[in-house]
Amino acid sequence: MIKTIFSGVQPSGNLHVGNYFGAIKQWVEMQNDYQCLFCVVDYHAITVKQDPEVLRRKIIETAKIYLASGIDPERSIIFQQSDVKEHTELAWILNCVSARMADLKKMTQFKDKAGEGQDNVSVGLFAYPVLMAADILLYNTDVVPVGDDQVQHVELCRDLGKRFNNLYGEVFKIPEVKIKKESARIMGLDDPQKKMSKSATSEWNYLGLTDEIEKAKKKIMKAVTDSGSEIIYDKANKPALANLLTIYSLASDRSIKDLEKEFIGKGYGDFKKGLAETMATFLISFQEKYSKIKDNDVKEILYSGAEKARIIAQNKIEEVRKKIGVLS
Ligand code: TYM
């Protein structure tokens, strides 16, 4: 039987090459072999304050990025999370019957995001991994392709699914996580110890998929580098260069070894110029596809995607409601 994959991106901040190489590119590659659902997870985005006008635009932009990357709406279901009410319904049920405070307190992303001010962040930010678990469990998902930072959340999803099954019988399929080792954690251009992030305070942290080309080149030329001048991949001693080499390799489809060879005897300046040109070529081609996609077409794709997703989600929630005793 054909296996199902589910994944999503929050429509907040600026989607960057980390999101693309870490997650979306894998999705495109998996489309031929799986039943795919790709969600614009807007209810995750509101765990922190959003401007309604900006959020509306980001939802469309995120779906456009899926399409420009090569997600095919004829083969894959693309939809907006808030259009399928069963996500929040299942999240509530899991909050009550499966999730424990202690599980959520362990989530490193929550600790990072909330920082010192844990008492003042939204309850939604704390409970967010439960909504993510609901997203996944609703669709009998087999595989969840994500970047490294979401692995802990998928593990929690597995635990919540198993706990529910132990209490009520086999209702949920327990999914596997899938990461692509070489691109699972793209680091910030301004700090190789921190991941590239769309909510970064500095725009010099990330390479946005819709960044203006000259700006993107400037970001690469300004990226921090390590001491020394040799172009070699050495993650422990040259973490900034290792990250740039990874991005170069992913954007050019060339091996790191091949790139090292090309830059023997050359310095960081030449290397960065090469990367800036490669990245510009990649972004120009991406943005050409992106700019051709019309908002109205995106809205239609999201609408019909939600109709298809809803059929699967409604079946599952009915089964859940029966099990817990709220449906006769
Ligand atoms: P989000 O929106 O933060 O990120 C979207 C995807 O991009 C990956 N990613 C990265 N990969 C490599 N390097 C990076 N620097 C980098 N930054 C982000 C993320 O791992 C993710 O795969 N909670 C999720 C969205 C979500 C979801 C789901 C995912 C909600 N429900 C169900 C899978 C299944 C999130 O905030 O991703």
JSON list of N, CA and C in Angstrom, two decimals, residues 263-309:
[
{"chain": "A", "resi": 263, "resn": "PHE", "atom": "N", "xyz": [38.77, 25.17, -5.16]},
{"chain": "A", "resi": 263, "resn": "PHE", "atom": "CA", "xyz": [39.29, 26.34, -4.46]},
{"chain": "A", "resi": 263, "resn": "PHE", "atom": "C", "xyz": [40.66, 26.11, -3.79]},
{"chain": "A", "resi": 264, "resn": "ILE", "atom": "N", "xyz": [41.35, 25.07, -4.21]},
{"chain": "A", "resi": 264, "resn": "ILE", "atom": "CA", "xyz": [42.72, 24.88, -3.71]},
{"chain": "A", "resi": 264, "resn": "ILE", "atom": "C", "xyz": [43.55, 26.09, -4.11]},
{"chain": "A", "resi": 265, "resn": "GLY", "atom": "N", "xyz": [44.28, 26.65, -3.14]},
{"chain": "A", "resi": 265, "resn": "GLY", "atom": "CA", "xyz": [45.15, 27.78, -3.44]},
{"chain": "A", "resi": 265, "resn": "GLY", "atom": "C", "xyz": [44.42, 29.13, -3.51]},
{"chain": "A", "resi": 266, "resn": "LYS", "atom": "N", "xyz": [43.08, 29.08, -3.36]},
{"chain": "A", "resi": 266, "resn": "LYS", "atom": "CA", "xyz": [42.32, 30.34, -3.37]},
{"chain": "A", "resi": 266, "resn": "LYS", "atom": "C", "xyz": [41.81, 30.64, -1.96]},
{"chain": "A", "resi": 267, "resn": "GLY", "atom": "N", "xyz": [41.37, 31.87, -1.73]},
{"chain": "A", "resi": 267, "resn": "GLY", "atom": "CA", "xyz": [40.97, 32.25, -0.37]},
{"chain": "A", "resi": 267, "resn": "GLY", "atom": "C", "xyz": [39.46, 32.41, -0.21]},
{"chain": "A", "resi": 268, "resn": "TYR", "atom": "N", "xyz": [39.07, 32.92, 0.96]},
{"chain": "A", "resi": 268, "resn": "TYR", "atom": "CA", "xyz": [37.65, 33.10, 1.27]},
{"chain": "A", "resi": 268, "resn": "TYR", "atom": "C", "xyz": [36.94, 34.04, 0.29]},
{"chain": "A", "resi": 269, "resn": "GLY", "atom": "N", "xyz": [37.68, 35.08, -0.17]},
{"chain": "A", "resi": 269, "resn": "GLY", "atom": "CA", "xyz": [37.07, 36.07, -1.08]},
{"chain": "A", "resi": 269, "resn": "GLY", "atom": "C", "xyz": [36.58, 35.40, -2.35]},
{"chain": "A", "resi": 270, "resn": "ASP", "atom": "N", "xyz": [37.47, 34.61, -2.97]},
{"chain": "A", "resi": 270, "resn": "ASP", "atom": "CA", "xyz": [37.10, 33.92, -4.22]},
{"chain": "A", "resi": 270, "resn": "ASP", "atom": "C", "xyz": [35.97, 32.93, -3.97]},
{"chain": "A", "resi": 271, "resn": "PHE", "atom": "N", "xyz": [36.09, 32.21, -2.85]},
{"chain": "A", "resi": 271, "resn": "PHE", "atom": "CA", "xyz": [35.09, 31.21, -2.51]},
{"chain": "A", "resi": 271, "resn": "PHE", "atom": "C", "xyz": [33.70, 31.87, -2.37]},
{"chain": "A", "resi": 272, "resn": "LYS", "atom": "N", "xyz": [33.67, 32.98, -1.64]},
{"chain": "A", "resi": 272, "resn": "LYS", "atom": "CA", "xyz": [32.38, 33.64, -1.42]},
{"chain": "A", "resi": 272, "resn": "LYS", "atom": "C", "xyz": [31.80, 34.19, -2.72]},
{"chain": "A", "resi": 273, "resn": "LYS", "atom": "N", "xyz": [32.70, 34.70, -3.59]},
{"chain": "A", "resi": 273, "resn": "LYS", "atom": "CA", "xyz": [32.21, 35.20, -4.88]},
{"chain": "A", "resi": 273, "resn": "LYS", "atom": "C", "xyz": [31.57, 34.05, -5.67]},
{"chain": "A", "resi": 274, "resn": "GLY", "atom": "N", "xyz": [32.22, 32.89, -5.65]},
{"chain": "A", "resi": 274, "resn": "GLY", "atom": "CA", "xyz": [31.68, 31.72, -6.35]},
{"chain": "A", "resi": 274, "resn": "GLY", "atom": "C", "xyz": [30.33, 31.33, -5.77]},
{"chain": "A", "resi": 275, "resn": "LEU", "atom": "N", "xyz": [30.24, 31.32, -4.46]},
{"chain": "A", "resi": 275, "resn": "LEU", "atom": "CA", "xyz": [28.98, 30.96, -3.81]},
{"chain": "A", "resi": 275, "resn": "LEU", "atom": "C", "xyz": [27.89, 31.98, -4.12]},
{"chain": "A", "resi": 276, "resn": "ALA", "atom": "N", "xyz": [28.27, 33.28, -4.09]},
{"chain": "A", "resi": 276, "resn": "ALA", "atom": "CA", "xyz": [27.28, 34.34, -4.36]},
{"chain": "A", "resi": 276, "resn": "ALA", "atom": "C", "xyz": [26.71, 34.17, -5.77]},
{"chain": "A", "resi": 277, "resn": "GLU", "atom": "N", "xyz": [27.55, 33.87, -6.75]},
{"chain": "A", "resi": 277, "resn": "GLU", "atom": "CA", "xyz": [27.07, 33.69, -8.13]},
{"chain": "A", "resi": 277, "resn": "GLU", "atom": "C", "xyz": [26.17, 32.46, -8.23]},
{"chain": "A", "resi": 278, "resn": "THR", "atom": "N", "xyz": [26.61, 31.37, -7.60]},
{"chain": "A", "resi": 278, "resn": "THR", "atom": "CA", "xyz": [25.80, 30.14, -7.64]},
{"chain": "A", "resi": 278, "resn": "THR", "atom": "C", "xyz": [24.43, 30.37, -7.00]},
{"chain": "A", "resi": 279, "resn": "MET", "atom": "N", "xyz": [24.46, 31.05, -5.88]},
{"chain": "A", "resi": 279, "resn": "MET", "atom": "CA", "xyz": [23.21, 31.31, -5.16]},
{"chain": "A", "resi": 279, "resn": "MET", "atom": "C", "xyz": [22.31, 32.21, -5.98]},
{"chain": "A", "resi": 280, "resn": "ALA", "atom": "N", "xyz": [22.93, 33.21, -6.66]},
{"chain": "A", "resi": 280, "resn": "ALA", "atom": "CA", "xyz": [22.14, 34.12, -7.49]},
{"chain": "A", "resi": 280, "resn": "ALA", "atom": "C", "xyz": [21.45, 33.33, -8.60]},
{"chain": "A", "resi": 281, "resn": "THR", "atom": "N", "xyz": [22.18, 32.42, -9.25]},
{"chain": "A", "resi": 281, "resn": "THR", "atom": "CA", "xyz": [21.58, 31.61, -10.33]},
{"chain": "A", "resi": 281, "resn": "THR", "atom": "C", "xyz": [20.41, 30.80, -9.77]},
{"chain": "A", "resi": 282, "resn": "PHE", "atom": "N", "xyz": [20.64, 30.19, -8.60]},
{"chain": "A", "resi": 282, "resn": "PHE", "atom": "CA", "xyz": [19.59, 29.38, -7.97]},
{"chain": "A", "resi": 282, "resn": "PHE", "atom": "C", "xyz": [18.36, 30.25, -7.66]},
{"chain": "A", "resi": 283, "resn": "LEU", "atom": "N", "xyz": [18.59, 31.41, -7.06]},
{"chain": "A", "resi": 283, "resn": "LEU", "atom": "CA", "xyz": [17.46, 32.25, -6.64]},
{"chain": "A", "resi": 283, "resn": "LEU", "atom": "C", "xyz": [16.71, 32.85, -7.84]},
{"chain": "A", "resi": 284, "resn": "ILE", "atom": "N", "xyz": [17.46, 33.23, -8.88]},
{"chain": "A", "resi": 284, "resn": "ILE", "atom": "CA", "xyz": [16.81, 33.81, -10.06]},
{"chain": "A", "resi": 284, "resn": "ILE", "atom": "C", "xyz": [15.84, 32.78, -10.66]},
{"chain": "A", "resi": 285, "resn": "SER", "atom": "N", "xyz": [16.31, 31.54, -10.78]},
{"chain": "A", "resi": 285, "resn": "SER", "atom": "CA", "xyz": [15.46, 30.50, -11.36]},
{"chain": "A", "resi": 285, "resn": "SER", "atom": "C", "xyz": [14.25, 30.24, -10.45]},
{"chain": "A", "resi": 286, "resn": "PHE", "atom": "N", "xyz": [14.48, 30.20, -9.14]},
{"chain": "A", "resi": 286, "resn": "PHE", "atom": "CA", "xyz": [13.38, 29.97, -8.20]},
{"chain": "A", "resi": 286, "resn": "PHE", "atom": "C", "xyz": [12.36, 31.11, -8.29]},
{"chain": "A", "resi": 287, "resn": "GLN", "atom": "N", "xyz": [12.88, 32.34, -8.26]},
{"chain": "A", "resi": 287, "resn": "GLN", "atom": "CA", "xyz": [11.98, 33.50, -8.21]},
{"chain": "A", "resi": 287, "resn": "GLN", "atom": "C", "xyz": [11.21, 33.70, -9.51]},
{"chain": "A", "resi": 288, "resn": "GLU", "atom": "N", "xyz": [11.80, 33.24, -10.61]},
{"chain": "A", "resi": 288, "resn": "GLU", "atom": "CA", "xyz": [11.09, 33.33, -11.88]},
{"chain": "A", "resi": 288, "resn": "GLU", "atom": "C", "xyz": [9.82, 32.48, -11.81]},
{"chain": "A", "resi": 289, "resn": "LYS", "atom": "N", "xyz": [9.97, 31.28, -11.27]},
{"chain": "A", "resi": 289, "resn": "LYS", "atom": "CA", "xyz": [8.80, 30.39, -11.15]},
{"chain": "A", "resi": 289, "resn": "LYS", "atom": "C", "xyz": [7.80, 31.00, -10.15]},
{"chain": "A", "resi": 290, "resn": "TYR", "atom": "N", "xyz": [8.33, 31.50, -9.04]},
{"chain": "A", "resi": 290, "resn": "TYR", "atom": "CA", "xyz": [7.50, 32.06, -7.96]},
{"chain": "A", "resi": 290, "resn": "TYR", "atom": "C", "xyz": [6.63, 33.21, -8.49]},
{"chain": "A", "resi": 291, "resn": "SER", "atom": "N", "xyz": [7.27, 34.10, -9.28]},
{"chain": "A", "resi": 291, "resn": "SER", "atom": "CA", "xyz": [6.55, 35.31, -9.71]},
{"chain": "A", "resi": 291, "resn": "SER", "atom": "C", "xyz": [5.46, 35.00, -10.73]},
{"chain": "A", "resi": 292, "resn": "LYS", "atom": "N", "xyz": [5.53, 33.84, -11.35]},
{"chain": "A", "resi": 292, "resn": "LYS", "atom": "CA", "xyz": [4.50, 33.51, -12.35]},
{"chain": "A", "resi": 292, "resn": "LYS", "atom": "C", "xyz": [3.23, 32.95, -11.71]},
{"chain": "A", "resi": 293, "resn": "ILE", "atom": "N", "xyz": [3.29, 32.59, -10.44]},
{"chain": "A", "resi": 293, "resn": "ILE", "atom": "CA", "xyz": [2.12, 31.96, -9.79]},
{"chain": "A", "resi": 293, "resn": "ILE", "atom": "C", "xyz": [1.17, 33.04, -9.28]},
{"chain": "A", "resi": 294, "resn": "LYS", "atom": "N", "xyz": [-0.10, 32.92, -9.67]},
{"chain": "A", "resi": 294, "resn": "LYS", "atom": "CA", "xyz": [-1.07, 33.97, -9.32]},
{"chain": "A", "resi": 294, "resn": "LYS", "atom": "C", "xyz": [-1.76, 33.67, -7.98]},
{"chain": "A", "resi": 295, "resn": "ASP", "atom": "N", "xyz": [-2.01, 34.74, -7.21]},
{"chain": "A", "resi": 295, "resn": "ASP", "atom": "CA", "xyz": [-2.66, 34.59, -5.91]},
{"chain": "A", "resi": 295, "resn": "ASP", "atom": "C", "xyz": [-3.97, 33.80, -6.01]},
{"chain": "A", "resi": 296, "resn": "ASN", "atom": "N", "xyz": [-4.77, 34.12, -7.02]},
{"chain": "A", "resi": 296, "resn": "ASN", "atom": "CA", "xyz": [-6.07, 33.45, -7.14]},
{"chain": "A", "resi": 296, "resn": "ASN", "atom": "C", "xyz": [-5.93, 31.96, -7.39]},
{"chain": "A", "resi": 297, "resn": "ASP", "atom": "N", "xyz": [-4.91, 31.60, -8.16]},
{"chain": "A", "resi": 297, "resn": "ASP", "atom": "CA", "xyz": [-4.67, 30.16, -8.40]},
{"chain": "A", "resi": 297, "resn": "ASP", "atom": "C", "xyz": [-4.28, 29.48, -7.09]},
{"chain": "A", "resi": 298, "resn": "VAL", "atom": "N", "xyz": [-3.47, 30.16, -6.30]},
{"chain": "A", "resi": 298, "resn": "VAL", "atom": "CA", "xyz": [-3.05, 29.60, -5.01]},
{"chain": "A", "resi": 298, "resn": "VAL", "atom": "C", "xyz": [-4.27, 29.38, -4.12]},
{"chain": "A", "resi": 299, "resn": "LYS", "atom": "N", "xyz": [-5.15, 30.38, -4.10]},
{"chain": "A", "resi": 299, "resn": "LYS", "atom": "CA", "xyz": [-6.35, 30.27, -3.25]},
{"chain": "A", "resi": 299, "resn": "LYS", "atom": "C", "xyz": [-7.18, 29.06, -3.66]},
{"chain": "A", "resi": 300, "resn": "GLU", "atom": "N", "xyz": [-7.30, 28.86, -4.95]},
{"chain": "A", "resi": 300, "resn": "GLU", "atom": "CA", "xyz": [-8.07, 27.70, -5.43]},
{"chain": "A", "resi": 300, "resn": "GLU", "atom": "C", "xyz": [-7.42, 26.38, -5.05]},
{"chain": "A", "resi": 301, "resn": "ILE", "atom": "N", "xyz": [-6.10, 26.34, -5.18]},
{"chain": "A", "resi": 301, "resn": "ILE", "atom": "CA", "xyz": [-5.36, 25.11, -4.82]},
{"chain": "A", "resi": 301, "resn": "ILE", "atom": "C", "xyz": [-5.54, 24.82, -3.33]},
{"chain": "A", "resi": 302, "resn": "LEU", "atom": "N", "xyz": [-5.47, 25.85, -2.50]},
{"chain": "A", "resi": 302, "resn": "LEU", "atom": "CA", "xyz": [-5.64, 25.64, -1.05]},
{"chain": "A", "resi": 302, "resn": "LEU", "atom": "C", "xyz": [-7.06, 25.18, -0.74]},
{"chain": "A", "resi": 303, "resn": "TYR", "atom": "N", "xyz": [-8.02, 25.77, -1.45]},
{"chain": "A", "resi": 303, "resn": "TYR", "atom": "CA", "xyz": [-9.43, 25.41, -1.21]},
{"chain": "A", "resi": 303, "resn": "TYR", "atom": "C", "xyz": [-9.67, 23.94, -1.54]},
{"chain": "A", "resi": 304, "resn": "SER", "atom": "N", "xyz": [-9.20, 23.53, -2.73]},
{"chain": "A", "resi": 304, "resn": "SER", "atom": "CA", "xyz": [-9.49, 22.14, -3.10]},
{"chain": "A", "resi": 304, "resn": "SER", "atom": "C", "xyz": [-8.61, 21.18, -2.31]},
{"chain": "A", "resi": 305, "resn": "GLY", "atom": "N", "xyz": [-7.42, 21.61, -1.91]},
{"chain": "A", "resi": 305, "resn": "GLY", "atom": "CA", "xyz": [-6.58, 20.78, -1.05]},
{"chain": "A", "resi": 305, "resn": "GLY", "atom": "C", "xyz": [-7.28, 20.51, 0.28]},
{"chain": "A", "resi": 306, "resn": "ALA", "atom": "N", "xyz": [-7.89, 21.56, 0.85]},
{"chain": "A", "resi": 306, "resn": "ALA", "atom": "CA", "xyz": [-8.58, 21.40, 2.14]},
{"chain": "A", "resi": 306, "resn": "ALA", "atom": "C", "xyz": [-9.76, 20.44, 2.01]},
{"chain": "A", "resi": 307, "resn": "GLU", "atom": "N", "xyz": [-10.44, 20.51, 0.86]},
{"chain": "A", "resi": 307, "resn": "GLU", "atom": "CA", "xyz": [-11.58, 19.58, 0.68]},
{"chain": "A", "resi": 307, "resn": "GLU", "atom": "C", "xyz": [-11.11, 18.13, 0.72]},
{"chain": "A", "resi": 308, "resn": "LYS", "atom": "N", "xyz": [-9.96, 17.87, 0.09]},
{"chain": "A", "resi": 308, "resn": "LYS", "atom": "CA", "xyz": [-9.45, 16.49, 0.07]},
{"chain": "A", "resi": 308, "resn": "LYS", "atom": "C", "xyz": [-8.94, 16.09, 1.46]},
{"chain": "A", "resi": 309, "resn": "ALA", "atom": "N", "xyz": [-8.22, 16.99, 2.12]},
{"chain": "A", "resi": 309, "resn": "ALA", "atom": "CA", "xyz": [-7.66, 16.68, 3.44]},
{"chain": "A", "resi": 309, "resn": "ALA", "atom": "C", "xyz": [-8.79, 16.41, 4.44]}
]
